[in-house]
Each structure stands twice: as C-alpha cells, then as structure tokens.
Amino acid sequence: MQTAVLAPNNAPPAAAQYTEAPGLPANTPFNVINRASQLQPVRKGPINTLPKEIILHIFKLGASCGDSQKRIDFAVLVSQVCGTWRDVAFSCSSLWADITITTDNMYNVDGGHAIVNTSLLRAKEFASRSRVFPLSVRLKLLVPPNFVYLQIGTIIIMNWLRLVFPRIKYLSIHCDTLHIARLVTNRLQTVPMENLETYKMKFGTEVLSFCHSIILPPDVRFLFLAGQNEEQTHTADNLDLLPKLTRVSLSGFPVSWSRWSLTRLTSLSINFMTLHDRPSMDVLKYILALNGETLEKLEIQGAIQRFGRIPCNADELPTNLPRLMDLTLGYLSQWEAIIFFLHFEAPALKHLKLCDVSRSILTRHFKDGFDSNSLVIQNIPALQPFNKFSSTILLEHLVYVCSLLEQVETLALEHFSLPPLVSDLFWQDDDPLKHLHEAPVFLAYRMLQKCSRLRRLALIDPEQCFLDALNMYPDDPKTSSPAPVLTHLCLASSDCDRLKLFLERRAESLAKEKGPRILDYLELATAKKDVHVLEDIVSQHVDMSRIAKSSLAAEWHGSGVLCPSKCT
C-alpha cells in the first residue's frame, strides 16, 4: 500500500489528493453534462489524509491527560472533526473508557417512568463505544439546586451501573448527604467487581469534617466495600468479590472501622474524618497490619485521633510496615504526628510529606478572616486565636529522637510553623552553630543535616527560618557537618519578597567556594498577581544559571499544587 506524501499548506495539491467522479453514461442529458463540466475537483484537506496510525497516536496523546473531564471532552471533539476521524474514533475503545455521571439537571421522562440527564445518556453511549475495554467511572452525586429527583435519579444511576460493574477498573464516588451515601454503599455490597483496582469514596468537604457532627450508631456506619452483610465478617468474601483491588481512598466517610476486611492494598488514604469517625490508634494499627506486607503508599490527613494513645511500655513494639515507601501525614496538632511515629516504623520509607492541616486547608476556607464564634474554631484548639500554630516539638522529635529522616530522599513540608518554643532536647544540642543563629533557623538546619539522603525538597508556605537554613554552610565541617546536596528544590510562598531575598542570599552563598552547590532544578511559586515579579527577578536581577541548571516560575493557589507559568 502506498502512502501519500503530505504537501505543505502553500504547495499545489498532489494528484492523489483529488477525488474524481466516474465517467458519465452515454445517455446523460446535455444540461447535466454542461453543469458537470463546470464543477471543480474536490480537494481533500491534509487532516483527511492522515494515516490511521497517526490519528490513533493523536488519540492516545489526548487520552493521557490527567484531567478526566478533559479526556471526555477530547473524545467527543475528535469524533466530530470529519468522517475519517469519526470512524477511527469509534474503532478506538480506549478513547471512550472515561465516564463521569453527575446529578445536575435531572428530569423525568414519560411521566416519571425514567429519570435521566445529559451525563447519564453520555455515560451509556461511552460504555457502548468502549465495548469490553476496562472503565474508569466517576460519580458526583451532590445535592443539585432542584433535588426533587436526587434519590430516584441515584437509584437509576446505580441500577444502570450494575450492568458494567464487571468492567470497572477505577471507581470514584463523591456525595454530600448520608442518605445518598447509604443508598450507594448498599448497592455496592456483595457485588463482584473482578477488575476493580482503585476505589475512592468522598463525603462532603474537608472543612465539613471538622464541624460538630452527629454521632452515628455502629449499625449506621458504612461497611466500606467490605464484601459482607450484617451477618458476614469473613475476609474471604472480600477476596472473592474484589480480587484485584489494591488502591483505596476514603475521605469524610463514617466507616465501620472495627469490621474492616480489605487486605493486600498497596495504597491507602484515610482523610478528613469527623472527630467521632476517626479510627482509634489500636484499630488503625490493625488495619495497617492487615496490609503490612503489601502497603507501599499511605496518606492519612485530619483522621488521627486528637488524643491518641501513647505506647504504655517498652514491650509494645511499633507496627512494622516493611514495604511502605511513601507517607503523607496531615495533622491538626503536632502531637498526632508524634504519636503516629511512636506506633509505626517504616524501614523502606523514601518519600515523606508532613502537613499542618489547620494552617493549610482550613485557613484557605477562612481566607477572609477567622470568626472566633465559629463552631469549627471552637471545636479545634489549633484554630482558636489564642493558640499559635506550631510544629516545633514535632521537628525536635524527628531530629533528636526518631531516625526516620535519615532514610528520606524526598521531603515536603507544608505550612510548617516554628515559633521559638524549644525543649530540653534543643538546649542539650552541642553543635557550635546553635550559638550563631536564632533557634528556629538552627533547628531547620539540623533537620537538613539529619536528612543525609535527601535529594528533593519542597517547602510550601515556608517561614523565613527554613529559607535561611537552605543557604547556611558551616565554617568548619569538622565540628558541624554540612547539609546534604539537594538536586531539586521547590518553594511556594505568597510572599514574593521572601522568595526574592532567598535568591539573593543563595547567589551570595554560591559565590563562596565552600557554599551550597548548584541545583539541578529550582521551582519558585507565588500568587498569580506576583508571578511576573518572579519572572522579572530571574530574568534581570539574578543570574539563575549560577543557582540552578533549570528553573521554573509558577502560579500558586495556596495549596501544594503548583501551576507552571514560564521556564527560565
């Protein structure tokens, strides 16, 4: 088979690009012949002549986008380009494997015999076009402005979903009413999903989880994909119904923790539980021990009990998680994190993220100012105006007591605050640098010293002491060891002047022969309105090639997620 070579846009079309009509029969009327002679040959556009392999490659690139809604929109868009693309799109099952169903704009059909909306109709069409390809399904069952059809609509959605359960590889459900949450989980009980690998369930919002909540009795809490009914408690049932399930994420869901039966998980997230719905430390140890031989990634934020139990005696050994490599720990009080580290050990840990939840998520919610009369603030001491945020004791524990930092290669600290309220552990430190710097700066530098394998560091909303510590270098390495050599550094701050000062001091430190080394990659992020200031600094005032081999200025929205702006 010959492949036509595409001509440039300004080149004359090749002969193969014309479509010629077949010859006319001899008895054709003269007026028809006359009109036919005046017709111009039809030229196929370059987009119509692309080989099928190229079109499929374009589809794969579009389907690799991280945003599920953009993948859905992309599938619809490319199927409407032209007839050729439409045929190829319909033959590509993977293009239609993403399904999102919402409860927006529900309406009845035929006097209430059916409840549908555009997303459900589209989901059915996508499921048909994807044939037998594994599906990624997202359900957003939130209360719409007109909630008349919410319950019956959810029932219809779940009834249809049962038809494709065997094909679902990824399932994400988000709801904001307990009634709908119970309806959904009841429909999922004892349903075999032999291809399900990832399951995410979210209830409400992060901030909602910190409000006063109604204490639910045990029989109302959800058996989260436990593969069992009220009489069954055997783990074997779960293994039969969900043989491939390895990744589970829970956020805000009131779970029956004592009846947990999921095992063989490689990734587990437990986030933003109300005060009454958080697992006790003993139950958490039981759940993690069930998955200890396989668990590689753990995320637990706003879900550790406020007054967790400290190990009572030396005979109580920490629970070992031998395969855990990635840990994200978000706390309201630094003691939650300390107690967690006392109960668990992870000898293979390489990636650690610590987040002061009260300063990050909740302060974004109250960005217009705290209300001291708010039930949220009254319920959480860390949010009360007279209680200063602090992670000083936690950092002292990691530096002077725990050996965890010595094995970490990637570290992220989000909204860490270090007020100068140090303990006896700090004062017993005999490093000579302690007398040359303020306590928070020295403690931050000691943290860097402890991370002997650290290569990648991310500081989200860092205090000045951390930025100063990054540019420190001991005058005599024999008496005070230098911090490890970083290859990647990410700094995000709403204070653009603070980042500017860091760059200036970094350049000064690098000018010294014994100062820090040049980074492989540096990312700086600040508020959208100040991104241009960063770009101006790195383009005119600071020689970035002397600080990092590659750098990026990005937009920061106040969370750990950065939006790239411009390479420098």
Coordinates of C-alpha atoms in Angstrom, one line a residue:
M1 CA 0.0 0.0 0.0
Q2 CA 1.3 3.4 -1.0
T3 CA 1.2 6.3 1.4
A4 CA 0.7 9.8 0.0
V5 CA 3.2 12.4 1.0
L6 CA 1.6 15.5 2.5
A7 CA 2.4 18.7 0.8
P8 CA 3.0 22.0 2.6
N9 CA 0.0 24.2 3.0
N10 CA 1.2 26.6 0.3
A11 CA 2.2 23.9 -2.2
P12 CA 0.0 22.8 -5.1
P13 CA -2.1 19.7 -4.2
A14 CA -0.8 16.4 -5.5
A15 CA -2.9 14.4 -8.0
A16 CA -3.7 11.8 -5.3
Q17 CA -5.4 14.4 -3.3
Y18 CA -8.2 14.9 -5.8
T19 CA -11.4 12.9 -5.9
E20 CA -12.5 12.3 -9.5
A21 CA -16.1 11.3 -10.4
P22 CA -16.6 8.2 -12.6
G23 CA -17.4 8.7 -16.2
L24 CA -21.0 9.7 -17.3
P25 CA -23.2 7.2 -19.2
A26 CA -23.8 7.9 -22.9
N27 CA -27.5 8.8 -22.5
T28 CA -26.8 11.6 -19.9
P29 CA -28.8 14.8 -20.8
F30 CA -26.8 17.7 -22.2
N31 CA -27.7 20.1 -19.5
V32 CA -26.3 17.7 -16.9
I33 CA -23.1 17.3 -18.8
N34 CA -22.8 21.1 -19.1
R35 CA -23.2 21.6 -15.3
A36 CA -20.8 18.7 -14.5
S37 CA -18.1 20.3 -16.7
Q38 CA -18.2 23.4 -14.6
L39 CA -17.6 21.6 -11.3
Q40 CA -14.1 21.9 -9.7
P41 CA -12.3 18.8 -8.4
V42 CA -12.8 18.3 -4.7
R43 CA -9.6 18.6 -2.7
K44 CA -9.2 16.5 0.5
G45 CA -7.8 18.5 3.4
P46 CA -4.5 17.3 4.9
I47 CA -6.4 16.3 8.1
N48 CA -8.4 13.8 6.0
T49 CA -5.3 12.1 4.5
L50 CA -3.5 11.3 7.8
P51 CA -2.8 7.6 8.2
K52 CA -4.9 5.8 10.7
E53 CA -1.8 5.1 12.8
I54 CA -1.1 8.8 13.2
I55 CA -4.7 9.5 14.1
L56 CA -4.6 6.8 16.8
H57 CA -1.4 8.2 18.2
I58 CA -3.1 11.6 18.5
F59 CA -5.9 10.0 20.3
K60 CA -3.5 8.3 22.8
L61 CA -1.8 11.6 23.5
G62 CA -5.2 13.3 24.2
A63 CA -6.3 10.4 26.4
S64 CA -3.2 10.6 28.5
C65 CA -4.3 14.0 30.0
G66 CA -4.5 13.9 33.8
D67 CA -7.9 15.6 33.9
S68 CA -10.8 13.1 33.4
Q69 CA -13.2 15.7 32.1
K70 CA -10.7 17.0 29.5
R71 CA -10.3 13.4 28.3
I72 CA -14.1 13.1 27.9
D73 CA -14.3 16.4 26.1
F74 CA -11.4 15.3 23.9
A75 CA -13.1 12.1 22.8
V76 CA -16.2 14.0 21.8
L77 CA -14.2 16.6 20.0
V78 CA -12.0 14.4 17.8
S79 CA -15.0 12.3 16.8
Q80 CA -16.5 15.4 15.2
V81 CA -13.5 16.5 13.2
C82 CA -14.5 14.7 10.0
G83 CA -15.8 11.3 8.8
T84 CA -12.4 9.7 8.7
W85 CA -11.6 10.7 12.3
R86 CA -15.0 9.7 13.4
D87 CA -14.6 6.2 12.0
V88 CA -11.2 5.8 13.7
A89 CA -12.6 7.2 17.0
F90 CA -15.4 4.7 17.0
S91 CA -12.9 1.9 16.4
C92 CA -10.7 3.0 19.4
S93 CA -12.3 1.5 22.5
S94 CA -9.9 3.1 25.0
L95 CA -10.9 6.6 23.8
W96 CA -14.4 6.1 25.4
A97 CA -13.3 4.4 28.7
D98 CA -13.8 7.5 30.9
I99 CA -17.3 8.0 32.3
T100 CA -18.5 10.8 34.6
I101 CA -22.1 10.9 35.9
T102 CA -23.5 13.8 37.9
T103 CA -26.9 14.7 39.3
D104 CA -27.1 18.0 37.6
N105 CA -30.3 18.9 35.7
M106 CA -32.2 15.6 36.4
Y107 CA -35.6 15.4 34.7
N108 CA -38.3 12.8 34.2
V109 CA -39.3 11.1 31.0
D110 CA -42.7 9.7 30.1
G111 CA -44.5 10.9 33.2
G112 CA -41.8 9.8 35.7
H113 CA -41.0 6.3 34.2
A114 CA -37.4 7.3 33.9
I115 CA -35.1 9.9 35.3
V116 CA -32.2 11.0 33.1
N117 CA -29.7 13.8 32.5
T118 CA -27.1 14.5 29.8
S119 CA -24.3 12.9 31.8
L120 CA -26.2 9.6 32.2
L121 CA -27.1 9.5 28.5
R122 CA -23.5 10.2 27.6
A123 CA -22.3 7.5 30.0
K124 CA -24.4 4.9 28.3
E125 CA -23.1 5.9 24.9
F126 CA -19.5 5.8 26.1
A127 CA -20.0 2.4 27.7
S128 CA -21.3 1.1 24.4
R129 CA -18.5 2.6 22.3
S130 CA -15.8 1.3 24.7
R131 CA -17.1 -2.3 24.1
V132 CA -15.3 -4.5 26.6
F133 CA -12.4 -2.1 27.5
P134 CA -12.0 -1.5 31.3
L135 CA -13.8 1.6 32.5
S136 CA -12.9 4.5 34.8
V137 CA -16.2 5.7 36.4
R138 CA -16.7 8.8 38.5
L139 CA -20.0 9.5 40.2
K140 CA -20.6 13.1 41.6
L141 CA -23.9 12.6 43.5
L142 CA -24.1 16.0 45.0
V143 CA -27.3 17.8 46.0
P144 CA -28.4 19.9 43.0
P145 CA -30.4 23.2 43.2
N146 CA -33.5 21.2 42.3
F147 CA -33.1 18.0 44.4
V148 CA -36.6 16.5 43.6
Y149 CA -35.1 13.7 41.6
L150 CA -31.9 13.2 43.6
Q151 CA -32.9 9.9 45.2
I152 CA -34.7 8.3 42.3
G153 CA -32.0 9.5 40.0
T154 CA -29.3 8.0 42.1
I155 CA -31.2 4.7 42.1
I156 CA -31.5 4.7 38.4
I157 CA -27.8 5.5 38.0
M158 CA -26.8 2.7 40.3
N159 CA -29.1 0.2 38.6
W160 CA -27.5 1.0 35.2
L161 CA -24.0 0.9 36.8
R162 CA -24.6 -2.7 37.8
L163 CA -24.6 -3.6 34.1
V164 CA -21.0 -2.5 33.8
F165 CA -19.6 -3.5 37.2
P166 CA -17.5 -6.3 35.8
R167 CA -15.7 -3.8 33.5
I168 CA -15.0 -1.1 36.1
K169 CA -11.2 -0.7 36.8
Y170 CA -11.4 2.7 38.6
L171 CA -14.4 3.9 40.7
S172 CA -14.7 7.3 42.4
I173 CA -17.8 8.4 44.3
H174 CA -18.5 11.8 45.8
C175 CA -21.7 12.6 47.7
D176 CA -22.7 15.1 50.4
T177 CA -25.8 13.5 52.1
L178 CA -25.8 10.5 54.3
H179 CA -28.9 9.2 52.7
I180 CA -27.4 9.1 49.3
A181 CA -24.1 7.7 50.7
R182 CA -26.0 4.8 52.3
L183 CA -28.0 4.2 49.2
V184 CA -24.8 3.9 47.1
T185 CA -22.9 1.7 49.6
N186 CA -25.8 -0.6 50.0
R187 CA -25.9 -1.1 46.2
L188 CA -22.2 -1.9 46.2
Q189 CA -22.4 -4.6 48.9
T190 CA -21.8 -8.2 47.8
V191 CA -21.4 -7.0 44.2
P192 CA -18.5 -8.7 42.4
M193 CA -16.1 -6.3 40.6
E194 CA -13.4 -8.6 39.5
N195 CA -11.5 -5.9 37.6
L196 CA -11.7 -3.1 40.2
E197 CA -8.2 -1.9 41.1
T198 CA -8.9 1.6 42.5
Y199 CA -11.8 2.7 44.7
K200 CA -12.3 6.2 46.1
M201 CA -15.1 7.4 48.3
K202 CA -15.5 11.0 49.4
F203 CA -18.2 12.5 51.6
G204 CA -18.7 16.3 51.9
T205 CA -15.8 18.6 52.1
E206 CA -12.5 18.8 54.0
V207 CA -13.8 21.6 56.2
L208 CA -17.1 19.9 56.9
S209 CA -15.2 17.1 58.6
F210 CA -14.1 19.4 61.4
C211 CA -17.5 20.7 62.3
H212 CA -19.6 19.2 65.1
S213 CA -21.2 16.0 63.9
I214 CA -24.0 13.7 64.9
I215 CA -22.5 10.5 66.5
L216 CA -23.7 7.7 64.3
P217 CA -24.5 4.3 66.0
P218 CA -22.5 1.3 64.7
D219 CA -25.3 -0.1 62.6
V220 CA -25.5 3.1 60.6
R221 CA -21.8 3.3 59.8
F222 CA -20.9 2.0 56.4
L223 CA -19.3 -1.3 55.6
F224 CA -16.9 0.2 53.1
L225 CA -16.7 -2.3 50.3
A226 CA -16.3 -4.9 53.0
G227 CA -17.9 -7.6 50.8
Q228 CA -20.2 -8.7 53.6
N229 CA -23.6 -8.2 55.0
E230 CA -24.5 -7.7 58.7
E231 CA -24.1 -11.4 59.4
Q232 CA -20.8 -12.0 57.5
T233 CA -17.4 -10.9 58.7
H234 CA -15.1 -13.1 56.8
T235 CA -12.3 -11.6 54.8
A236 CA -12.5 -14.4 52.3
D237 CA -15.7 -12.9 50.9
N238 CA -13.8 -9.7 50.1
L239 CA -11.1 -11.6 48.3
D240 CA -13.6 -13.3 46.1
L241 CA -15.6 -10.2 45.2
L242 CA -12.6 -7.8 44.7
P243 CA -9.6 -9.9 43.7
K244 CA -7.7 -7.0 42.1
L245 CA -8.4 -4.1 44.5
T246 CA -5.1 -2.6 45.6
R247 CA -5.8 1.2 46.0
V248 CA -8.4 2.6 48.3
S249 CA -9.1 6.2 49.3
L250 CA -11.6 7.3 52.0
S251 CA -12.4 11.0 52.7
G252 CA -15.0 12.1 55.3
F253 CA -16.9 8.7 55.2
P254 CA -18.2 7.3 58.5
V255 CA -16.8 3.8 58.3
S256 CA -17.3 0.8 60.5
W257 CA -13.6 0.5 61.2
S258 CA -13.9 -2.5 63.5
R259 CA -15.3 -4.6 60.7
W260 CA -12.6 -3.6 58.1
S261 CA -11.7 -6.6 55.9
L262 CA -9.8 -5.1 53.0
T263 CA -6.3 -6.7 52.6
R264 CA -3.5 -6.7 50.0
L265 CA -3.7 -3.0 49.5
T266 CA -0.7 -1.2 48.0
S267 CA -2.1 2.3 48.5
L268 CA -4.4 3.6 51.3
S269 CA -5.7 7.1 52.0
I270 CA -7.8 8.0 55.1
N271 CA -8.6 11.7 55.1
F272 CA -10.7 14.3 56.9
M273 CA -12.8 12.3 59.2
T274 CA -15.1 14.0 61.8
L275 CA -13.8 13.8 65.4
H276 CA -16.2 10.9 66.1
D277 CA -15.4 8.9 62.9
R278 CA -11.7 8.6 63.2
P279 CA -10.2 5.2 63.9
S280 CA -8.6 4.6 67.2
M281 CA -4.8 4.0 67.2
D282 CA -5.4 0.3 68.0
V283 CA -7.8 0.0 65.1
L284 CA -5.5 1.9 62.8
K285 CA -2.7 -0.5 63.7
Y286 CA -4.9 -3.4 63.0
I287 CA -5.9 -2.1 59.6
L288 CA -2.3 -1.3 58.6
A289 CA -1.1 -4.6 59.9
L290 CA -3.6 -6.4 57.7
N291 CA -2.0 -4.8 54.7
G292 CA 1.6 -4.5 56.1
E293 CA 3.2 -6.9 53.6
T294 CA 1.9 -5.1 50.6
L295 CA 1.3 -1.4 51.6
E296 CA 3.6 0.9 49.7
K297 CA 1.8 4.3 50.0
L298 CA -0.1 5.7 52.9
E299 CA -1.9 9.0 53.3
I300 CA -3.7 10.0 56.5
Q301 CA -4.7 13.6 56.9
G302 CA -7.1 15.0 59.5
A303 CA -8.0 11.5 60.6
I304 CA -5.8 10.7 63.6
Q305 CA -7.5 10.8 66.9
R306 CA -6.9 14.1 68.8
F307 CA -5.8 12.3 72.0
G308 CA -4.2 9.2 70.7
R309 CA -2.7 6.5 73.0
I310 CA 1.0 6.7 73.6
P311 CA 2.7 3.3 73.9
C312 CA 2.4 2.3 77.5
N313 CA 5.6 0.3 78.0
A314 CA 8.7 -0.9 76.2
D315 CA 7.1 -4.3 75.5
E316 CA 4.8 -2.7 73.0
L317 CA 6.8 -2.7 69.7
P318 CA 5.9 -0.4 66.8
T319 CA 3.9 -1.9 64.0
N320 CA 6.3 -2.6 61.1
L321 CA 5.4 -1.6 57.6
P322 CA 8.2 -3.2 55.7
R323 CA 7.2 -2.1 52.2
L324 CA 6.0 1.5 52.9
M325 CA 7.9 3.9 50.7
D326 CA 5.6 7.0 50.5
L327 CA 3.9 8.6 53.6
T328 CA 1.7 11.7 53.8
L329 CA 0.8 12.8 57.3
G330 CA -1.5 15.7 57.9
Y331 CA -2.2 16.7 61.5
L332 CA -4.2 19.3 63.4
S333 CA -2.0 19.0 66.4
Q334 CA 1.7 18.1 66.1
W335 CA 1.2 15.5 68.8
E336 CA -1.0 13.5 66.4
A337 CA 2.1 13.1 64.2
I338 CA 4.4 12.3 67.1
I339 CA 2.1 9.6 68.4
F340 CA 1.8 8.1 64.9
F341 CA 5.6 7.9 64.6
L342 CA 5.8 6.2 68.0
H343 CA 3.4 3.5 66.9
F344 CA 4.8 2.7 63.4
E345 CA 8.1 2.1 61.8
A346 CA 8.8 2.1 58.0
P347 CA 12.4 0.9 57.2
A348 CA 11.9 1.4 53.4
L349 CA 10.4 4.9 53.6
K350 CA 11.8 7.2 51.0
H351 CA 9.2 9.9 50.4
L352 CA 7.7 11.9 53.3
K353 CA 5.2 14.8 53.4
L354 CA 4.1 16.5 56.6
C355 CA 1.3 19.0 56.5
D356 CA -0.2 21.2 59.3
V357 CA -3.8 20.8 58.2
S358 CA -5.1 23.6 60.4
R359 CA -2.8 26.1 58.7
S360 CA -3.3 24.9 55.1
I361 CA -6.8 23.6 54.3
L362 CA -8.7 25.3 57.0
T363 CA -7.1 28.7 56.7
R364 CA -7.9 28.6 52.9
H365 CA -11.5 28.1 53.9
F366 CA -11.4 31.1 56.2
K367 CA -9.3 33.2 53.9
D368 CA -11.4 36.3 54.6
G369 CA -10.6 36.0 58.3
F370 CA -11.3 33.8 61.3
D371 CA -14.6 34.0 63.2
S372 CA -14.0 33.2 66.8
N373 CA -17.6 32.3 67.3
S374 CA -17.4 29.6 64.5
L375 CA -18.2 26.1 65.7
V376 CA -15.2 24.9 63.7
I377 CA -12.8 27.1 65.7
Q378 CA -14.5 26.3 69.0
N379 CA -14.1 22.6 68.2
I380 CA -10.4 22.8 67.2
P381 CA -7.9 24.3 69.7
A382 CA -5.4 24.8 66.9
L383 CA -7.7 27.2 65.2
Q384 CA -8.5 29.3 68.2
P385 CA -7.0 32.8 68.0
F386 CA -5.1 32.4 71.3
N387 CA -3.4 29.2 70.2
K388 CA -0.4 29.7 68.0
F389 CA 0.3 27.1 65.2
S390 CA 3.4 25.2 65.9
S391 CA 5.4 22.2 64.6
T392 CA 8.5 22.8 66.7
I393 CA 8.0 19.8 69.0
L394 CA 7.4 17.5 66.0
L395 CA 10.6 18.7 64.3
E396 CA 12.6 18.2 67.5
H397 CA 11.2 14.7 67.7
L398 CA 12.3 13.9 64.1
V399 CA 15.7 15.5 64.7
Y400 CA 16.7 14.2 68.2
V401 CA 14.5 11.1 68.8
C402 CA 13.4 9.5 65.6
S403 CA 15.7 8.2 62.9
L404 CA 13.2 8.5 60.1
L405 CA 14.7 11.5 58.4
E406 CA 18.0 9.6 57.8
Q407 CA 16.4 7.4 55.1
V408 CA 14.2 10.0 53.4
E409 CA 15.1 11.0 49.8
T410 CA 12.1 13.3 49.1
L411 CA 10.7 15.6 51.8
A412 CA 7.7 18.0 51.6
L413 CA 6.8 20.3 54.5
E414 CA 3.5 22.2 54.1
H415 CA 2.6 25.2 56.3
F416 CA 5.2 24.4 58.9
S417 CA 5.5 26.9 61.7
L418 CA 8.5 27.0 64.1
P419 CA 7.9 29.5 66.9
P420 CA 10.9 29.7 69.2
L421 CA 9.5 27.4 71.9
V422 CA 12.2 24.8 72.1
S423 CA 12.6 22.0 74.7
D424 CA 15.4 20.5 76.6
L425 CA 16.4 18.4 73.6
F426 CA 17.3 21.5 71.8
W427 CA 19.3 23.0 74.6
Q428 CA 21.3 19.8 75.0
D429 CA 22.5 20.1 71.4
D430 CA 26.2 20.9 71.4
D431 CA 26.6 21.9 67.7
P432 CA 28.5 25.2 67.6
L433 CA 26.1 26.6 65.0
K434 CA 23.5 26.9 67.7
H435 CA 25.2 29.9 69.2
L436 CA 25.4 31.7 65.8
H437 CA 21.8 31.6 64.7
E438 CA 18.3 32.0 66.1
A439 CA 16.7 28.8 67.4
P440 CA 14.2 28.3 64.6
V441 CA 16.9 28.7 61.9
F442 CA 19.3 26.3 63.7
L443 CA 16.5 23.7 64.2
A444 CA 15.6 23.9 60.5
Y445 CA 19.2 23.5 59.5
R446 CA 19.6 20.5 61.9
M447 CA 16.6 18.9 60.1
L448 CA 18.5 19.3 56.8
Q449 CA 21.6 17.8 58.4
K450 CA 19.6 14.8 59.6
C451 CA 18.3 14.1 56.1
S452 CA 21.6 12.6 54.9
R453 CA 20.0 11.0 51.8
L454 CA 17.7 13.9 50.9
R455 CA 17.8 15.0 47.2
R456 CA 14.4 16.6 46.6
L457 CA 12.8 19.2 49.0
A458 CA 9.5 21.0 48.7
L459 CA 8.6 23.8 51.1
I460 CA 5.0 25.1 50.9
D461 CA 4.4 28.4 52.6
P462 CA 7.8 28.2 54.5
E463 CA 8.8 30.5 57.3
Q464 CA 11.9 32.6 56.8
C465 CA 13.9 30.3 59.1
F466 CA 13.7 27.4 56.5
L467 CA 14.8 29.7 53.7
D468 CA 17.7 30.9 55.8
A469 CA 18.7 27.4 56.7
L470 CA 18.9 26.4 53.0
N471 CA 21.7 29.0 52.5
M472 CA 23.7 28.0 55.6
Y473 CA 27.0 26.3 55.4
P474 CA 29.3 25.6 58.4
D475 CA 32.6 27.4 58.6
D476 CA 34.3 24.2 59.9
P477 CA 32.7 21.0 58.5
K478 CA 34.7 19.0 61.1
T479 CA 32.8 20.5 64.0
S480 CA 29.4 20.8 62.2
S481 CA 28.5 18.6 59.3
P482 CA 27.1 20.3 56.1
A483 CA 23.6 19.6 54.9
P484 CA 23.1 17.1 52.1
V485 CA 23.4 18.2 48.5
L486 CA 20.0 18.9 47.0
T487 CA 19.2 18.3 43.4
H488 CA 15.6 19.5 43.3
L489 CA 14.1 22.3 45.3
C490 CA 10.5 23.7 45.2
L491 CA 9.5 26.8 47.1
A492 CA 5.9 28.1 47.2
S493 CA 5.0 31.3 49.1
S494 CA 2.5 34.1 48.8
D495 CA 5.3 36.4 50.0
C496 CA 7.2 37.2 46.8
D497 CA 9.7 39.4 48.7
R498 CA 10.7 36.4 50.8
L499 CA 11.5 34.4 47.6
K500 CA 13.4 37.3 46.2
L501 CA 15.5 37.5 49.3
F502 CA 16.2 33.8 49.2
L503 CA 17.5 34.1 45.6
E504 CA 19.8 37.0 46.5
R505 CA 21.3 35.1 49.5
R506 CA 21.6 31.9 47.5
A507 CA 23.6 33.7 44.9
E508 CA 25.9 35.1 47.7
S509 CA 26.3 31.7 49.2
L510 CA 27.2 30.1 45.9
A511 CA 29.8 32.7 45.3
K512 CA 31.7 31.2 48.2
E513 CA 33.9 28.2 47.3
K514 CA 32.5 26.2 50.2
G515 CA 28.9 27.2 49.8
P516 CA 25.9 25.1 48.6
R517 CA 26.2 23.5 45.2
I518 CA 24.2 24.4 42.0
L519 CA 20.7 22.8 41.9
D520 CA 19.6 20.6 39.0
Y521 CA 16.1 22.1 39.2
L522 CA 14.6 25.0 41.1
E523 CA 10.9 25.8 41.1
L524 CA 9.5 29.0 42.6
A525 CA 5.8 29.7 43.0
T526 CA 3.8 32.6 44.3
A527 CA 0.4 34.3 43.9
K528 CA -0.8 34.8 40.4
K529 CA -0.5 38.6 40.7
D530 CA 3.2 38.3 41.6
V531 CA 4.4 35.7 39.1
H532 CA 5.5 38.4 36.7
V533 CA 7.7 39.8 39.5
L534 CA 9.4 36.5 39.9
E535 CA 10.0 36.3 36.1
D536 CA 11.4 39.8 36.2
I537 CA 13.8 38.9 39.0
V538 CA 15.2 35.8 37.4
S539 CA 15.5 37.4 34.0
Q540 CA 17.1 40.7 35.0
H541 CA 18.4 40.8 38.6
V542 CA 19.7 37.3 39.3
D543 CA 21.8 35.0 37.1
M544 CA 19.8 31.8 37.5
S545 CA 22.4 29.7 35.7
R546 CA 24.6 30.2 38.8
I547 CA 21.8 28.9 41.1
A548 CA 20.2 26.1 39.1
K549 CA 20.7 24.3 35.8
S550 CA 16.9 24.5 35.1
S551 CA 14.3 26.7 36.8
L552 CA 10.6 27.5 36.6
A553 CA 8.3 30.3 37.8
A554 CA 4.8 29.1 38.7
E555 CA 1.5 30.2 40.0
W556 CA 0.4 29.1 43.4
H557 CA -3.1 28.9 44.7
G558 CA -2.4 28.4 48.4
S559 CA -2.2 24.5 48.3
G560 CA 0.6 22.1 47.4
V561 CA -0.5 22.1 43.7
L562 CA 1.6 24.4 41.5
C563 CA 0.6 25.8 38.1
P564 CA 3.6 26.1 35.7
S565 CA 4.0 29.6 34.2
K566 CA 7.2 30.0 32.4
C567 CA 10.6 28.3 32.1
T568 CA 13.6 30.5 32.7

